[in-house]
PDB file of C-alpha atoms and ligand atoms in Angstrom:
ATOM      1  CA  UNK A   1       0.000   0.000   0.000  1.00 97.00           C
ATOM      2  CA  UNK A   2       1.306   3.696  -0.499  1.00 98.00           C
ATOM      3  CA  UNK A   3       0.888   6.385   1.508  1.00 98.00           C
ATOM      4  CA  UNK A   4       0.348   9.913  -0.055  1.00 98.00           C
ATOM      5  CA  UNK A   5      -0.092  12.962   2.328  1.00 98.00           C
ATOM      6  CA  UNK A   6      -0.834  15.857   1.570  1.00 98.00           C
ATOM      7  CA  UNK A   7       1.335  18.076   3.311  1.00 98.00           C
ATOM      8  CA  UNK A   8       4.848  18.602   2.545  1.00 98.00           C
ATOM      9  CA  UNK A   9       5.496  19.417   6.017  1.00 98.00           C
ATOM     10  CA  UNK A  10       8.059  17.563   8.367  1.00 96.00           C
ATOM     11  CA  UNK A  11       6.073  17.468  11.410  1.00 96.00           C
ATOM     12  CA  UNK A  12       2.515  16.983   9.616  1.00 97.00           C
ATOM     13  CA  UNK A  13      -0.294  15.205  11.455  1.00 97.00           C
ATOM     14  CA  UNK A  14      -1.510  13.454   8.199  1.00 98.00           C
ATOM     15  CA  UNK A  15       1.915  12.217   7.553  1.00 98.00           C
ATOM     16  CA  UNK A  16       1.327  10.849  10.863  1.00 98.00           C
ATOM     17  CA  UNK A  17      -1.717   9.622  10.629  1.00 98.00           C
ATOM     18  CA  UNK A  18      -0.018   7.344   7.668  1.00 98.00           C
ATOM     19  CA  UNK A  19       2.427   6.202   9.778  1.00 97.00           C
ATOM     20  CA  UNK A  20      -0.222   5.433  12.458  1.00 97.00           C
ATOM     21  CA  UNK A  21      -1.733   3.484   9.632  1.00 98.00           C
ATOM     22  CA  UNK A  22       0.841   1.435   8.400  1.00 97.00           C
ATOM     23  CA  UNK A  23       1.509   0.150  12.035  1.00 95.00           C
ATOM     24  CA  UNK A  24      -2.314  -1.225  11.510  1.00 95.00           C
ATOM     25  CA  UNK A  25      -1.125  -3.136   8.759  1.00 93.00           C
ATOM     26  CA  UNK A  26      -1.028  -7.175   9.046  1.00 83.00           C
ATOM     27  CA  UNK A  27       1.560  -9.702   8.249  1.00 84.00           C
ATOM     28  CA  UNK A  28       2.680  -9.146   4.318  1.00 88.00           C
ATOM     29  CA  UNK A  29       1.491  -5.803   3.792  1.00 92.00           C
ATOM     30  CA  UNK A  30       3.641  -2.489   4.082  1.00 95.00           C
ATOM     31  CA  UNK A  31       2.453   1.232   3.593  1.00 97.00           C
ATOM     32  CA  UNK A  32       5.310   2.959   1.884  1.00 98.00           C
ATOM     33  CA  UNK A  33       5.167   6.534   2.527  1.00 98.00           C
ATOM     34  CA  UNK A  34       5.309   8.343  -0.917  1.00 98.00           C
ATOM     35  CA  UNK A  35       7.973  11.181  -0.430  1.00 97.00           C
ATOM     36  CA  UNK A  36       8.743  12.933  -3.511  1.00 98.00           C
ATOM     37  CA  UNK A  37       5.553  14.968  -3.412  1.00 98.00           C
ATOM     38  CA  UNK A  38       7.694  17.856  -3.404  1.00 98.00           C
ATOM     39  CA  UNK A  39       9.725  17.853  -6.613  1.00 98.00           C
ATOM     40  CA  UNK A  40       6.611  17.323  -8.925  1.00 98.00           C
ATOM     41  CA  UNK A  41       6.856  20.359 -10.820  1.00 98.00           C
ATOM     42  CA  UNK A  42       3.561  22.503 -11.867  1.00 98.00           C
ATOM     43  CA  UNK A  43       1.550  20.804 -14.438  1.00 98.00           C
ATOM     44  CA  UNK A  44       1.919  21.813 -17.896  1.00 98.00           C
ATOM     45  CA  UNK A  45       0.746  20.544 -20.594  1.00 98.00           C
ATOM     46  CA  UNK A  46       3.429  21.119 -22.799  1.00 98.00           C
ATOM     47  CA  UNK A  47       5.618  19.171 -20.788  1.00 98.00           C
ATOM     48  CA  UNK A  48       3.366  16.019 -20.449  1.00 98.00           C
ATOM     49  CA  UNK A  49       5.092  14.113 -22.661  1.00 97.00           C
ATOM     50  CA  UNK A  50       7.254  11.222 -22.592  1.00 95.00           C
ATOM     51  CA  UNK A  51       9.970  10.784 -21.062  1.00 97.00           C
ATOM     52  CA  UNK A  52       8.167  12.384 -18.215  1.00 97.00           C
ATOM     53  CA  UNK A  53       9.835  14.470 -15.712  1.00 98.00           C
ATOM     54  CA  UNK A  54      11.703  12.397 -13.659  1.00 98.00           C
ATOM     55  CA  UNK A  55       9.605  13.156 -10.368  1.00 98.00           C
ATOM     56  CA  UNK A  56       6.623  12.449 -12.335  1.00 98.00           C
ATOM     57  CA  UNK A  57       7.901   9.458 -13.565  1.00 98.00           C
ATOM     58  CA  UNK A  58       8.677   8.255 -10.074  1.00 98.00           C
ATOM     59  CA  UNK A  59       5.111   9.607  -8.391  1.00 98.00           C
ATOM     60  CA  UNK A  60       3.095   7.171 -11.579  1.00 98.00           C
ATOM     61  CA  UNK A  61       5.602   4.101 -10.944  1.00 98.00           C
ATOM     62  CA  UNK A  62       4.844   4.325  -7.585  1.00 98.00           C
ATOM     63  CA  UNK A  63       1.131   4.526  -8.164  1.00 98.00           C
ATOM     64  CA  UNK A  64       1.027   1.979 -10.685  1.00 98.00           C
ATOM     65  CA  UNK A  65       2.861  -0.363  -8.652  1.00 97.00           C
ATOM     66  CA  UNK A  66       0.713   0.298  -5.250  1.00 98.00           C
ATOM     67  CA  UNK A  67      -2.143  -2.522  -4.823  1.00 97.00           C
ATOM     68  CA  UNK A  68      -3.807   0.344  -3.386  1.00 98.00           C
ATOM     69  CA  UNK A  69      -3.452   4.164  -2.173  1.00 98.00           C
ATOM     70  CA  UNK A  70      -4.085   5.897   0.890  1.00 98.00           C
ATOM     71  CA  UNK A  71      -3.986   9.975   0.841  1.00 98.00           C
ATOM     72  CA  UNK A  72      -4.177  12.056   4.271  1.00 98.00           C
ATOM     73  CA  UNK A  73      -4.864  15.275   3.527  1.00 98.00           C
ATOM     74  CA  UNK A  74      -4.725  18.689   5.150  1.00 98.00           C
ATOM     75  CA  UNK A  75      -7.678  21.398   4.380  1.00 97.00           C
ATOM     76  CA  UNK A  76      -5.902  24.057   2.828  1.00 97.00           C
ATOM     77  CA  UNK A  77      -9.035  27.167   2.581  1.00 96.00           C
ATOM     78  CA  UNK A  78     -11.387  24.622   2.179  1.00 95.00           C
ATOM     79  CA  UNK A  79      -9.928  22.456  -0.590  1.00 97.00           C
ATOM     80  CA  UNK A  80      -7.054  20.472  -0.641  1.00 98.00           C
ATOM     81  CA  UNK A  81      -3.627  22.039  -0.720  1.00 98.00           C
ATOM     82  CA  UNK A  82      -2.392  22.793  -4.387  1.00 98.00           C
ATOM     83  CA  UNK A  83       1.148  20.733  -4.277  1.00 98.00           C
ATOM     84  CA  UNK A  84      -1.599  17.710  -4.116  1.00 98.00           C
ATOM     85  CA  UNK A  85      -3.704  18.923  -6.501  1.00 98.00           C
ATOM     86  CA  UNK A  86      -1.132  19.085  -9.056  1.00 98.00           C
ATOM     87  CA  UNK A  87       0.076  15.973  -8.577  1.00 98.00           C
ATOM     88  CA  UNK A  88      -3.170  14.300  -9.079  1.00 98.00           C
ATOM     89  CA  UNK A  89      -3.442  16.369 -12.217  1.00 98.00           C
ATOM     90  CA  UNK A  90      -0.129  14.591 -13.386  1.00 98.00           C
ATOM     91  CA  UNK A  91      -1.436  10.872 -11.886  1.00 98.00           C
ATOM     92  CA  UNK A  92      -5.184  12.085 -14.300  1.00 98.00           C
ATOM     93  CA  UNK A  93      -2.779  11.479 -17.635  1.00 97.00           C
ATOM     94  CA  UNK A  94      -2.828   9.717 -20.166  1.00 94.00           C
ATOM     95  CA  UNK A  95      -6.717   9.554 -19.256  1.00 89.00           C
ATOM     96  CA  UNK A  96      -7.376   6.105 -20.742  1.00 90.00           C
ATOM     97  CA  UNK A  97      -4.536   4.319 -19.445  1.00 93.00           C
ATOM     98  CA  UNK A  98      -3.466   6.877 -16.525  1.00 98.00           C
ATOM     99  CA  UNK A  99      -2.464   4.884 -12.929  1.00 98.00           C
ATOM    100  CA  UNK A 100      -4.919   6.068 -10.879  1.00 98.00           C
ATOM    101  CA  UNK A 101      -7.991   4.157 -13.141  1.00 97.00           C
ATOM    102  CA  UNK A 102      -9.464   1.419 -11.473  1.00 97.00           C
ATOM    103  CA  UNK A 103      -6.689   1.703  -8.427  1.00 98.00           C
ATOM    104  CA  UNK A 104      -8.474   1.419  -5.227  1.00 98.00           C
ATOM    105  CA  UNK A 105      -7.710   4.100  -3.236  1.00 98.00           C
ATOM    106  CA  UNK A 106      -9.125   5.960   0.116  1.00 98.00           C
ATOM    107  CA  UNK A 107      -8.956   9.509   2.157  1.00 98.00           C
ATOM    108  CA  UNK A 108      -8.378   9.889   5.616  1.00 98.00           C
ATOM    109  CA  UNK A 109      -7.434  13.774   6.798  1.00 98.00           C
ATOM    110  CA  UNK A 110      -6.446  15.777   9.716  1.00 98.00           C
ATOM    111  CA  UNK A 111      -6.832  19.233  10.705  1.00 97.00           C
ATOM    112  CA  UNK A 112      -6.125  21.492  13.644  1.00 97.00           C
ATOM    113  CA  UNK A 113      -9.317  22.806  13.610  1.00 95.00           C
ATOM    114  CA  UNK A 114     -12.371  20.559  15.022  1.00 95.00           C
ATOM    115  CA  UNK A 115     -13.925  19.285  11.627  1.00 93.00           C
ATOM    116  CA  UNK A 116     -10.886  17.258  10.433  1.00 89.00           C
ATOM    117  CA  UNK A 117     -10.341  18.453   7.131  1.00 94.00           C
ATOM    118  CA  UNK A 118     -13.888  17.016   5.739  1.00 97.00           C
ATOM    119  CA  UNK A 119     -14.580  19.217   2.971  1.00 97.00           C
ATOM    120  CA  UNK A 120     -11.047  18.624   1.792  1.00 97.00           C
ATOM    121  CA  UNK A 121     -11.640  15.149   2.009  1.00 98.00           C
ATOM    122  CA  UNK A 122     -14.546  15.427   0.177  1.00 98.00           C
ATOM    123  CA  UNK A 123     -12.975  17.490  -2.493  1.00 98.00           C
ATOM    124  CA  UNK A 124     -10.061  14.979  -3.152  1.00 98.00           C
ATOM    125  CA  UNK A 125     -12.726  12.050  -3.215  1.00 98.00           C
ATOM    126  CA  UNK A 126     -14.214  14.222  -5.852  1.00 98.00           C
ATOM    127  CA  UNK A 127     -10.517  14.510  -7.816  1.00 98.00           C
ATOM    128  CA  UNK A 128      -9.581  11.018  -7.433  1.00 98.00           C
ATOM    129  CA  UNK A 129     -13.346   9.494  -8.990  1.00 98.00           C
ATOM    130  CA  UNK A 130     -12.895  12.160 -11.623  1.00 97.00           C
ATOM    131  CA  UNK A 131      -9.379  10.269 -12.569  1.00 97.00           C
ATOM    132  CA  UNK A 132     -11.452   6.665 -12.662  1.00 97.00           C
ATOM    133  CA  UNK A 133      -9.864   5.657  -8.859  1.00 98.00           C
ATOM    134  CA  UNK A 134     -11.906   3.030  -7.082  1.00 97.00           C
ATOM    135  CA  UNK A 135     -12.761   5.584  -4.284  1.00 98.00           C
ATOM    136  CA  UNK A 136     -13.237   3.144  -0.684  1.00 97.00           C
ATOM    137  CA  UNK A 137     -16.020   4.331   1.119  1.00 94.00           C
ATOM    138  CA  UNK A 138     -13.992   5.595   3.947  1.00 94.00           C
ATOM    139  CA  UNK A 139     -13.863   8.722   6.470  1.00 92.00           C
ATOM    140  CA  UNK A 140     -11.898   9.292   8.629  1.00 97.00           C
ATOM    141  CA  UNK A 141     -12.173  13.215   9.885  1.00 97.00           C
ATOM    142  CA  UNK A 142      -9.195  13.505  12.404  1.00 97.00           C
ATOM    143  CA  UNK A 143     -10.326  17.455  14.764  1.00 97.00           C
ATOM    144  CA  UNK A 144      -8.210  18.686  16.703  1.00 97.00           C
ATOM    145  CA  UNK A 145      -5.103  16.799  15.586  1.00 97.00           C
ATOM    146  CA  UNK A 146      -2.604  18.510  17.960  1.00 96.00           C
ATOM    147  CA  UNK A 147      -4.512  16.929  21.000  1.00 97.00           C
ATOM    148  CA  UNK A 148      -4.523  13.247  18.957  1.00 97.00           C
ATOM    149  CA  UNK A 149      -0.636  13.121  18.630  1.00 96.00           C
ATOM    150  CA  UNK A 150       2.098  13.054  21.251  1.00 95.00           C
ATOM    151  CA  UNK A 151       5.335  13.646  19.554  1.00 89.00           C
ATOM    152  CA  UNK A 152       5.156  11.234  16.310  1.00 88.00           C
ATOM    153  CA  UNK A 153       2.905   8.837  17.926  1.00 94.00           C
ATOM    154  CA  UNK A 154      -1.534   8.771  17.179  1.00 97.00           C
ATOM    155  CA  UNK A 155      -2.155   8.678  21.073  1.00 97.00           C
ATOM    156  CA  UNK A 156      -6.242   8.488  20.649  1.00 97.00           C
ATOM    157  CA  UNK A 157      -7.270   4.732  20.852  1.00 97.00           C
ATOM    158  CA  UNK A 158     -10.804   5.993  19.220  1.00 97.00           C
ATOM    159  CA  UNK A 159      -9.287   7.865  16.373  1.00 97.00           C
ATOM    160  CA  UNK A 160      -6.995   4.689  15.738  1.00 97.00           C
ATOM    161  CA  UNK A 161      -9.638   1.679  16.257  1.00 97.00           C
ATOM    162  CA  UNK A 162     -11.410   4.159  13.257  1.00 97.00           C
ATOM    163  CA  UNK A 163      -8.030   3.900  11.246  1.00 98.00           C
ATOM    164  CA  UNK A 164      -7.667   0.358  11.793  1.00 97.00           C
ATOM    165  CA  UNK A 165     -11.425   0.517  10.252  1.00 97.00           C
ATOM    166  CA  UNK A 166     -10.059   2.279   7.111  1.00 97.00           C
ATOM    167  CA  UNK A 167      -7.270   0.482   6.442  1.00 97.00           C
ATOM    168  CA  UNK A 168      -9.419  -2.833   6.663  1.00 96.00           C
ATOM    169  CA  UNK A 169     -12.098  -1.102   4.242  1.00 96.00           C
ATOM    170  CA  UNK A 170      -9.084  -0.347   1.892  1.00 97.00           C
ATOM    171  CA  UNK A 171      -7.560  -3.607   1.802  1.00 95.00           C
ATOM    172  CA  UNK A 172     -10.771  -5.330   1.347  1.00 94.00           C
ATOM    173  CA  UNK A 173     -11.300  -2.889  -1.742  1.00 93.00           C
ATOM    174  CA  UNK A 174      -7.886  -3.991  -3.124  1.00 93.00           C
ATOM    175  CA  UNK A 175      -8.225  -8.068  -2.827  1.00 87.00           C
ATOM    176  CA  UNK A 176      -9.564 -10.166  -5.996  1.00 75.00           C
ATOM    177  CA  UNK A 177     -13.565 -10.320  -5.792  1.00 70.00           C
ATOM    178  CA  UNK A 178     -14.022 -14.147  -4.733  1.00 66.00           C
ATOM    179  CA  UNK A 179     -15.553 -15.035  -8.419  1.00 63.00           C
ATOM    180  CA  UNK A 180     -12.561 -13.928  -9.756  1.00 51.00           C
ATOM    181  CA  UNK A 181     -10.175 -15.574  -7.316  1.00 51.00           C
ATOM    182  CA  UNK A 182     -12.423 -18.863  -8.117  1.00 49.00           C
ATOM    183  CA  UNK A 183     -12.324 -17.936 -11.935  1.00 50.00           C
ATOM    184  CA  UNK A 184     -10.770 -21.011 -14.381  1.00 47.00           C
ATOM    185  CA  UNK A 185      -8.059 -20.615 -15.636  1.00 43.00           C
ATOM    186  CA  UNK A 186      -8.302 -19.659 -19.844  1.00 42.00           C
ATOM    187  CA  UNK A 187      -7.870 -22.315 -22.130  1.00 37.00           C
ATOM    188  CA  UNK A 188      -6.370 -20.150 -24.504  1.00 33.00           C
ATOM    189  CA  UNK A 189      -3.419 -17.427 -24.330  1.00 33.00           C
ATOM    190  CA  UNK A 190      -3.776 -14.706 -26.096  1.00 32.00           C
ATOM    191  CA  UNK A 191      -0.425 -13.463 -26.825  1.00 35.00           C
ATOM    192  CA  UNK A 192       0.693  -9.481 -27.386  1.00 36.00           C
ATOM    193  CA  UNK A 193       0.999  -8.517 -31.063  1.00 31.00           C
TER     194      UNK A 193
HETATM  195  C1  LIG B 201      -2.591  27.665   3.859  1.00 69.87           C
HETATM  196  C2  LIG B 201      -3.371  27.016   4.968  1.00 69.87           C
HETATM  197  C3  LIG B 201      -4.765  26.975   4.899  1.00 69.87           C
HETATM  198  C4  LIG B 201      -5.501  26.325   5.905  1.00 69.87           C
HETATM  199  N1  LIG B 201      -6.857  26.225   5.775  1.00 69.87           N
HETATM  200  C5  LIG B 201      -7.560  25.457   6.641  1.00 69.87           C
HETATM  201  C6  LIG B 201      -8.950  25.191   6.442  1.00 69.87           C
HETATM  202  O1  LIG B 201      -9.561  25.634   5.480  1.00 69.87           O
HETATM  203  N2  LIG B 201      -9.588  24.392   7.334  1.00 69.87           N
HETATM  204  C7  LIG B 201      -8.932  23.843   8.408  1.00 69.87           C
HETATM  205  O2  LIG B 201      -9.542  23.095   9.179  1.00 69.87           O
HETATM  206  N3  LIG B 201      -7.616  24.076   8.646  1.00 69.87           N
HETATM  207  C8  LIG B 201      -6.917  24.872   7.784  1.00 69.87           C
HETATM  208  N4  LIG B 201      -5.567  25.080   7.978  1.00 69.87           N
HETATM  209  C9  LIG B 201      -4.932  24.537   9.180  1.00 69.87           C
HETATM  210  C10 LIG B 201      -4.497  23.098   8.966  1.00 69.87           C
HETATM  211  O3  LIG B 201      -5.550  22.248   9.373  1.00 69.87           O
HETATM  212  C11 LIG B 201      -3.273  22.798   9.847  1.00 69.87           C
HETATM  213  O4  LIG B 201      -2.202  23.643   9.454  1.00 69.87           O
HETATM  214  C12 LIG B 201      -2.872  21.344   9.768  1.00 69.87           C
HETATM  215  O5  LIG B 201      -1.941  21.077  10.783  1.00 69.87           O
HETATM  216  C13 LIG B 201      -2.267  21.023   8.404  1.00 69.87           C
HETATM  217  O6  LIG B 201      -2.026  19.659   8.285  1.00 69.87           O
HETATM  218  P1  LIG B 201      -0.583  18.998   8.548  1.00 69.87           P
HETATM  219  O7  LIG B 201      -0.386  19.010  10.044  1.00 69.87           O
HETATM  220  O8  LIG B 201      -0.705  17.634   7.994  1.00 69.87           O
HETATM  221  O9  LIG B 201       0.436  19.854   7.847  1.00 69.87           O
HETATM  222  C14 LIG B 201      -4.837  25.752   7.008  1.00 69.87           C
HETATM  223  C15 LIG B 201      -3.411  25.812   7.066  1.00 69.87           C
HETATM  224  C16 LIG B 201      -2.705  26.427   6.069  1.00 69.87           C
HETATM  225  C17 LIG B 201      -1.180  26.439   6.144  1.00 69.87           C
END
């Protein structure tokens, strides 16, 4: 699973609220915490062509190879903060084949204030359908964040029996459907041309 928060910050609650998250994890699954959010550049068109810039490059791998995608994010006046944006507007291309479709993905968010970044949240699970994401149905509206943390660590056993929640709502999202698992194997292979 990877981890994308959306705050660049060093000492960001939703950075820590990943962390908290990938301690939640079971046996053979890891939350990689995306960190090159940074050095996307701005999004220009022009530029959206291949080879992609290499921090672009790096943020699709990364999606592409993720069974699945968590974002924290931060309410920045309402909406989510623009470094985010932008790099969802990179992930949103090429728009047939671009590595957010079909990727099952979920928002969580934290805020200082006392409605946990919801509208933020709902704007980014606005964003990521937009891009063809498999959007989890999933909140998780962290208030008052600088009372949930001490130091690095999510000190609120409510806020983090909610995460475990998530997470578990995520993963389920990302496994095979049981048909599927079930599903014969083809007869035939169809090779590449
Ligand atoms: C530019 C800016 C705009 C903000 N706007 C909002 C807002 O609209 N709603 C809100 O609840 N908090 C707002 N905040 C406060 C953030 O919730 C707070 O800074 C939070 O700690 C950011 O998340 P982080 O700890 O992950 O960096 C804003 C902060 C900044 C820097």
């Amino acid at each position: 699973m990877l981890g994308i928060s959306g705050s660049l910050r060093g000492g960001s609650y939703n950075t820590q609220l990943l962390r908290a998250a990938g301690e939640l994890l079971g046996d053979g699954v890891e939350l990689e915490l995306y960190e090159g959010l940074k050095d996307v550049p701005p999004y220009d068109e022009d530029d959206d062509v291949e080879p992609a810039p290499a921090a672009v490059a790096a943020l699709r791998a990364a999606v592409a190879g993720a069974d699945a995608v968590l974002f924290a994010t931060p309410e920045y006046n309402s909406s989510i903060p623009g470094q985010l944006k932008n790099a969802l507007d990179w992930l949103s291309r090429p728009l047939a084949t671009n590595p957010l479709r079909n990727k099952p993905v979920a928002v969580i968010g934290a805020s200082t204030g006392v409605f946990g970044a919801v509208w933020s949240q709902a704007e980014l699970r606005k964003v990521l359908s937009a891009t063809g994401a498999r959007v989890a149905e999933v909140e998780l509206a962290v208030g008052q964040a600088a009372t949930r943390f001490e130091g690095d660590r999510l000190v609120d056993e409510t806020i983090r029996e909610q995460l475990a929640e998530a997470v578990g709502l995520l993963l389920a999202e990302a496994q095979p459907a049981p048909s599927a698992q079930a599903a014969p194997r083809p007869r035939t292979t169809v090779a590449a041309a």
